[in-house]
mmCIF file of C-alpha atoms in Angstrom:
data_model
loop_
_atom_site.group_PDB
_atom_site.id
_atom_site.type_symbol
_atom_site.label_atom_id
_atom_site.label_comp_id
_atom_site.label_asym_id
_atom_site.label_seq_id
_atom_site.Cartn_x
_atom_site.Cartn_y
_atom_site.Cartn_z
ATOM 1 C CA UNK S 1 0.000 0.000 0.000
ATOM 2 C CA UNK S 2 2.766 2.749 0.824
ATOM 3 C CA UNK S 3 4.485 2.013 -2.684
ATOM 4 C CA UNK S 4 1.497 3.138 -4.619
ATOM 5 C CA UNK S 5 2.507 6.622 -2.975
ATOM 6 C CA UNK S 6 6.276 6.492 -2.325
ATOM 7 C CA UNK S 7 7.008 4.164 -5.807
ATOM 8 C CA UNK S 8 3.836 4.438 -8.085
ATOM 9 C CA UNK S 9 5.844 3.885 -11.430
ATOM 10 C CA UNK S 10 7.393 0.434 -9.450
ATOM 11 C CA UNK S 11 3.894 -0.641 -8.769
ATOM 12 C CA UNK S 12 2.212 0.495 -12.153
ATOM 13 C CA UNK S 13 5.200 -1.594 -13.581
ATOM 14 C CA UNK S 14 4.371 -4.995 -11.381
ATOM 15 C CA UNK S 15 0.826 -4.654 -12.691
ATOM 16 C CA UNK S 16 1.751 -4.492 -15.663
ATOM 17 C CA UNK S 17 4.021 -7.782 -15.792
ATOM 18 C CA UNK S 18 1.569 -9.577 -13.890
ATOM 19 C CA UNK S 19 -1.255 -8.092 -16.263
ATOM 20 C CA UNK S 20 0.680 -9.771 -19.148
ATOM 21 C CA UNK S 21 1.249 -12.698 -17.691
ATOM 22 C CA UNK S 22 -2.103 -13.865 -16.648
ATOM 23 C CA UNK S 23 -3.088 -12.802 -20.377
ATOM 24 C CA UNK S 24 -0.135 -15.223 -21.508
ATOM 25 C CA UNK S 25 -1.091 -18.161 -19.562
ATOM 26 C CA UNK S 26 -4.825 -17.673 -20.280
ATOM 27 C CA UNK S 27 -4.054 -17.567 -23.907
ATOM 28 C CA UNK S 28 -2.428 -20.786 -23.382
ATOM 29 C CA UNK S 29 -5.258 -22.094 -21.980
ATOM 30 C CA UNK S 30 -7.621 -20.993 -24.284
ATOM 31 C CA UNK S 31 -5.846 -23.046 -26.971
ATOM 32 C CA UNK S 32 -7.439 -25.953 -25.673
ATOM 33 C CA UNK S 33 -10.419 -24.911 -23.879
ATOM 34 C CA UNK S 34 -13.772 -22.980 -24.770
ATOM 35 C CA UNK S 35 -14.918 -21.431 -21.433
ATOM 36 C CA UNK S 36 -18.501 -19.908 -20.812
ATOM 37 C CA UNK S 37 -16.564 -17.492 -18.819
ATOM 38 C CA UNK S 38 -13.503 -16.333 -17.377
ATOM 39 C CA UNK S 39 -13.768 -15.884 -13.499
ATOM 40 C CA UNK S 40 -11.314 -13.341 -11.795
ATOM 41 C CA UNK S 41 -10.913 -13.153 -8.142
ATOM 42 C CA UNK S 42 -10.391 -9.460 -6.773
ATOM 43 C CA UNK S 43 -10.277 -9.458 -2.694
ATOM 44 C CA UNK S 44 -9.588 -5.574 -2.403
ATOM 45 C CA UNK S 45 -11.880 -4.617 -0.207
ATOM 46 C CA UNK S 46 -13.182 -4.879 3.291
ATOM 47 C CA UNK S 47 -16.905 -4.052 4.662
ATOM 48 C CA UNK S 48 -16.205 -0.783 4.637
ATOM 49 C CA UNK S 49 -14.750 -0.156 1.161
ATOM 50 C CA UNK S 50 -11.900 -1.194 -1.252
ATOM 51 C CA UNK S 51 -8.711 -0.806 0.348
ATOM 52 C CA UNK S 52 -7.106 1.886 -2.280
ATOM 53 C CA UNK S 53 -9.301 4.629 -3.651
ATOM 54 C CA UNK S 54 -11.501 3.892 -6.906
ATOM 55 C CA UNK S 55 -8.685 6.245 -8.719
ATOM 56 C CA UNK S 56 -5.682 4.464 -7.705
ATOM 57 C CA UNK S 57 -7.568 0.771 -8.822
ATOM 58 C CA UNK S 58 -8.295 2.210 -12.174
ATOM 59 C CA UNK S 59 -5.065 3.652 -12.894
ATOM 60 C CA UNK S 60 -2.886 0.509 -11.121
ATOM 61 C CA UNK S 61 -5.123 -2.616 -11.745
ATOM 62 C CA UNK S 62 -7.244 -1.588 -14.536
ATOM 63 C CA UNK S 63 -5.172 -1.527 -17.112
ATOM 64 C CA UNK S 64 -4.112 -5.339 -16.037
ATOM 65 C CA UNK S 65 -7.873 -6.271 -16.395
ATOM 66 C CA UNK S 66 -8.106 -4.594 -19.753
ATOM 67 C CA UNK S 67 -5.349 -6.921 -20.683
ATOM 68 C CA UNK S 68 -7.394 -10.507 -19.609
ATOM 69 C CA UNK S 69 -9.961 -9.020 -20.915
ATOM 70 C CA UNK S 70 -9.249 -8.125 -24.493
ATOM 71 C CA UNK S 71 -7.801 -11.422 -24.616
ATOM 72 C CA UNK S 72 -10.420 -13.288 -23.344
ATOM 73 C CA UNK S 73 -12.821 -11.587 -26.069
ATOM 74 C CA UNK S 74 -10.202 -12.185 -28.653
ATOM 75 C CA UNK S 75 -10.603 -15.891 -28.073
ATOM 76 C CA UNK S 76 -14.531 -15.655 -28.386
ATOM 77 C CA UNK S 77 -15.194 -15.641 -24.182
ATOM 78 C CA UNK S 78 -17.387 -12.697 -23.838
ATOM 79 C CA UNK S 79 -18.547 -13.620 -20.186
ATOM 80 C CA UNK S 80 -16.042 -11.929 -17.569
ATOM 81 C CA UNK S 81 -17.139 -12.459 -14.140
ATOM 82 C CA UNK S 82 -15.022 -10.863 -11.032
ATOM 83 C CA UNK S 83 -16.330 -12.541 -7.568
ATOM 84 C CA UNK S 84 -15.270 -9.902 -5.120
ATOM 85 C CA UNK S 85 -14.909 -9.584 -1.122
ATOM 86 C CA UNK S 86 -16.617 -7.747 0.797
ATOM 87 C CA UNK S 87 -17.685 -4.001 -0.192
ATOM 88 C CA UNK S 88 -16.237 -3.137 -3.770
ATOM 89 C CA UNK S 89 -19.183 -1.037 -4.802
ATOM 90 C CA UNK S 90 -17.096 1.943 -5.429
ATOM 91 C CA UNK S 91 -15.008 0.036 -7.878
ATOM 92 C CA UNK S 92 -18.151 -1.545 -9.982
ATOM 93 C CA UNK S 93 -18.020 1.357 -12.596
ATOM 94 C CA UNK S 94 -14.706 1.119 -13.187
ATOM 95 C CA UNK S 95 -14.514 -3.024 -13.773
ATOM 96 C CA UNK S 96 -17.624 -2.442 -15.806
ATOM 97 C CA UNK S 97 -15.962 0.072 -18.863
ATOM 98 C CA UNK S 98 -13.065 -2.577 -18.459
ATOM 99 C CA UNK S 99 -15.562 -5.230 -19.891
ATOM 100 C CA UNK S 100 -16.601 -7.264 -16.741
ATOM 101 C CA UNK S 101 -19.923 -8.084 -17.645
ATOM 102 C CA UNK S 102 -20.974 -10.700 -14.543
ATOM 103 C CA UNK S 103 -20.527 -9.879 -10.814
ATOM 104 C CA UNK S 104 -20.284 -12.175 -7.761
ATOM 105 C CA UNK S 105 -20.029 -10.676 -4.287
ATOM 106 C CA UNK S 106 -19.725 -12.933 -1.271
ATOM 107 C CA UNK S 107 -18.768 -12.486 2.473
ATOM 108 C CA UNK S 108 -19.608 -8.876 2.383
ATOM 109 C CA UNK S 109 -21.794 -6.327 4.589
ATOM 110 C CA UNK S 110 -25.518 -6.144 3.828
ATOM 111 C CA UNK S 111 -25.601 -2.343 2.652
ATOM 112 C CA UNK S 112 -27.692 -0.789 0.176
ATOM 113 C CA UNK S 113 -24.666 -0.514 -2.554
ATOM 114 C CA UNK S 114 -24.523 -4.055 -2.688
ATOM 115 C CA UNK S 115 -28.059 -5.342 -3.002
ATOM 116 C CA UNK S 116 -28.604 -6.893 -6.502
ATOM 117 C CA UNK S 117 -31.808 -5.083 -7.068
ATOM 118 C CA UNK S 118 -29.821 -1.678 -6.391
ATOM 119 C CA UNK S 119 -27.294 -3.143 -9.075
ATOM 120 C CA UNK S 120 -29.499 -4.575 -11.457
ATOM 121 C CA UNK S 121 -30.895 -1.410 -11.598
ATOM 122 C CA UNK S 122 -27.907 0.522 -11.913
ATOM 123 C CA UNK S 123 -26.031 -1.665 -14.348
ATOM 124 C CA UNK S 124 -28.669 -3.001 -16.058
ATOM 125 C CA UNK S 125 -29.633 -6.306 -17.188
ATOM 126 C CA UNK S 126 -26.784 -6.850 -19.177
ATOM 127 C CA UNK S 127 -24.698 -7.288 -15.959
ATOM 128 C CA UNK S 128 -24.526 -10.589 -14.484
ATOM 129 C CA UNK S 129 -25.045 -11.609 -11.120
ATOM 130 C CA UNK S 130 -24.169 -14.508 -8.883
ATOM 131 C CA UNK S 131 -25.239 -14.612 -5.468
ATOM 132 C CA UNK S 132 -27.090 -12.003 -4.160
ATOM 133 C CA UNK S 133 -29.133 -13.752 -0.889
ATOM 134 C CA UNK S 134 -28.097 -11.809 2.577
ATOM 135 C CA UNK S 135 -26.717 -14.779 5.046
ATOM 136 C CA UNK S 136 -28.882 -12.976 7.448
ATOM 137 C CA UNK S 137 -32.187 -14.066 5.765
ATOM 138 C CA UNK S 138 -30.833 -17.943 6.684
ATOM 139 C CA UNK S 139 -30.347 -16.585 10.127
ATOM 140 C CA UNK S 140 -32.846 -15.319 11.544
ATOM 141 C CA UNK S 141 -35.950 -15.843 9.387
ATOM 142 C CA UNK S 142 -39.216 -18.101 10.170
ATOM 143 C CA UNK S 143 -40.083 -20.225 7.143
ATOM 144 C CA UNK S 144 -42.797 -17.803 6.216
ATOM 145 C CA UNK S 145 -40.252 -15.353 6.654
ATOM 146 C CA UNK S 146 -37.790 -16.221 4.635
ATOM 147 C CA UNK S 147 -40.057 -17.541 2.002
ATOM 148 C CA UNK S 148 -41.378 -13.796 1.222
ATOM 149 C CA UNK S 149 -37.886 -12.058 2.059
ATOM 150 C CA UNK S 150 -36.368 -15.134 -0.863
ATOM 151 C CA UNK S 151 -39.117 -13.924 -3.504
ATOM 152 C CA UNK S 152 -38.801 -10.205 -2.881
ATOM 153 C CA UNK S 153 -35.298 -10.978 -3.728
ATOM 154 C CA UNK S 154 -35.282 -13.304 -6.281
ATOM 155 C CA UNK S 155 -38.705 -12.761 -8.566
ATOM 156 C CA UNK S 156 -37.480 -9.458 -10.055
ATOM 157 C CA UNK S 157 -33.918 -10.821 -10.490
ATOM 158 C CA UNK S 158 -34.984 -13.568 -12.348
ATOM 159 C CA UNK S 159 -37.339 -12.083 -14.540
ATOM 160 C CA UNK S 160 -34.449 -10.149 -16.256
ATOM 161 C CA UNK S 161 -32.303 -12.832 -16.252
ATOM 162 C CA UNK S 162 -28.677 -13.120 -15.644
ATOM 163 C CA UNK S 163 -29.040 -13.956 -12.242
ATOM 164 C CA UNK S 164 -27.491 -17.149 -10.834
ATOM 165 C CA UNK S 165 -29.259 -16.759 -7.287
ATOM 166 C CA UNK S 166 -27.258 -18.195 -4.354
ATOM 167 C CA UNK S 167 -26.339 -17.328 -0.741
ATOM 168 C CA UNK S 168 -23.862 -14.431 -0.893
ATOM 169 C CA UNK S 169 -21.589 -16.238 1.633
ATOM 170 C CA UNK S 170 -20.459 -19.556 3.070
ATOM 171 C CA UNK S 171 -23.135 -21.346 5.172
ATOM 172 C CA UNK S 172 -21.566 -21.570 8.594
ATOM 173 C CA UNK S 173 -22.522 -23.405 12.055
ATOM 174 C CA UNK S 174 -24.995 -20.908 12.572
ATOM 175 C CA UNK S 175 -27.516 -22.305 10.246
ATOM 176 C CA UNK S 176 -29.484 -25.087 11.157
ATOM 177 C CA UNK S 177 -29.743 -28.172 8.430
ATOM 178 C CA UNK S 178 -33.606 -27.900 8.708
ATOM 179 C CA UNK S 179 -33.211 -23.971 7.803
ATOM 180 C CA UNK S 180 -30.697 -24.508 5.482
ATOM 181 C CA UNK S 181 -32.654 -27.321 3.757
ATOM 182 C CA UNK S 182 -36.197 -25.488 3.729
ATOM 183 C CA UNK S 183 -33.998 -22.817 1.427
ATOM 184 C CA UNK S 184 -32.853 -25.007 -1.070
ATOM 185 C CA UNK S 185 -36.325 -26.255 -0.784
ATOM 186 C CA UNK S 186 -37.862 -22.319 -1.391
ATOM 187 C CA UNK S 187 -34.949 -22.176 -4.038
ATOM 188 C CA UNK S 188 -35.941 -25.019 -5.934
ATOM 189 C CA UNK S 189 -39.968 -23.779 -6.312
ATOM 190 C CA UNK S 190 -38.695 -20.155 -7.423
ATOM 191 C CA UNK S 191 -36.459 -21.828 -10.144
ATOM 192 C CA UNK S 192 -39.160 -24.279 -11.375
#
């Protein structure tokens, strides 16, 4: 973090290497494999926000992405999807004019930045979106509860399509089976 101010040109020249190289290798590997889509892990950020400011991602890490990306497209994957870590919102615009077209946010706070309908809305329904289902709903909801909360959630992401809807975390000791059963039950009926 202190070399993006006291060495910016060092780090702008690491992301560039590593940029290139992850475009290398996943040229190689598109020599022998058609993917639906190229997933790209970014764990910048924290509940409260990315860790650098959206300025200092675009001008340090975007560039890398553009470079995955364009080669991605130039072997006929259209479908870039970053899963990210816990509040990236602020970044979103920026990965979006770099081509990432699907989003998948997991372990993050339950703020109004992050909530799919927000984003659909936002983006569009030409973004993506994996996930999407607060952990909370699995926590502390009656069956009733949940049920409604699911729909509320779900119906209107569905309907546009591009939604792959899932818990937007890992399911932890805190869930009970029967709970965690009765929504992949719910999720099941909202798919059909």
């Amino acid at each position: 973090m202190r070399a993006l101010i006291k060495d910016p040109a060092g780090v702008r020249d690491k992301t560039e290497i590593y940029g290139e190289f992850c475009a290398r290798m996943l040229e190689m590997a598109l020599r022998d494999v058609e993917p639906e889509f190229i997933y790209i892990s970014e764990p910048i950020s924290d509940n409260r926000g990315p860790l650098i400011s959206p300025a200092m991602f675009e001008e340090f890490m975007i560039p890398a992405y553009e470079h995955v990306i364009a080669t991605a497209r130039q072997h006929g994957c259209e479908n870039i999807l970053v899963s990210t870590y816990g509040n990236s919102a602020l970044l979103f615009p920026a990965l979006i004019r770099a081509g990432v077209n699907m989003l998948w946010i997991s372990e993050a706070a339950e703020v109004p930045d992050l909530d799919y309908r927000y984003l659909r809305r936002k983006f569009g329904g030409e973004l993506g979106l994996i996930g999407g289902i607060p952990l909370s709903l699995l926590r502390s909801e009656t069956a009733d509860g949940m049920k409604a909360r699911l729909r509320a959630i779900t119906d209107p992401l569905l309907k546009t399509g591009r939604y792959i809807p899932l818990a937007g975390g890992r399911i932890r000791e805190d869930v009970s089976w029967r709970t965690y059963k009765g929504y992949r039950e719910m999720m099941r009926d909202a798919l059909s």
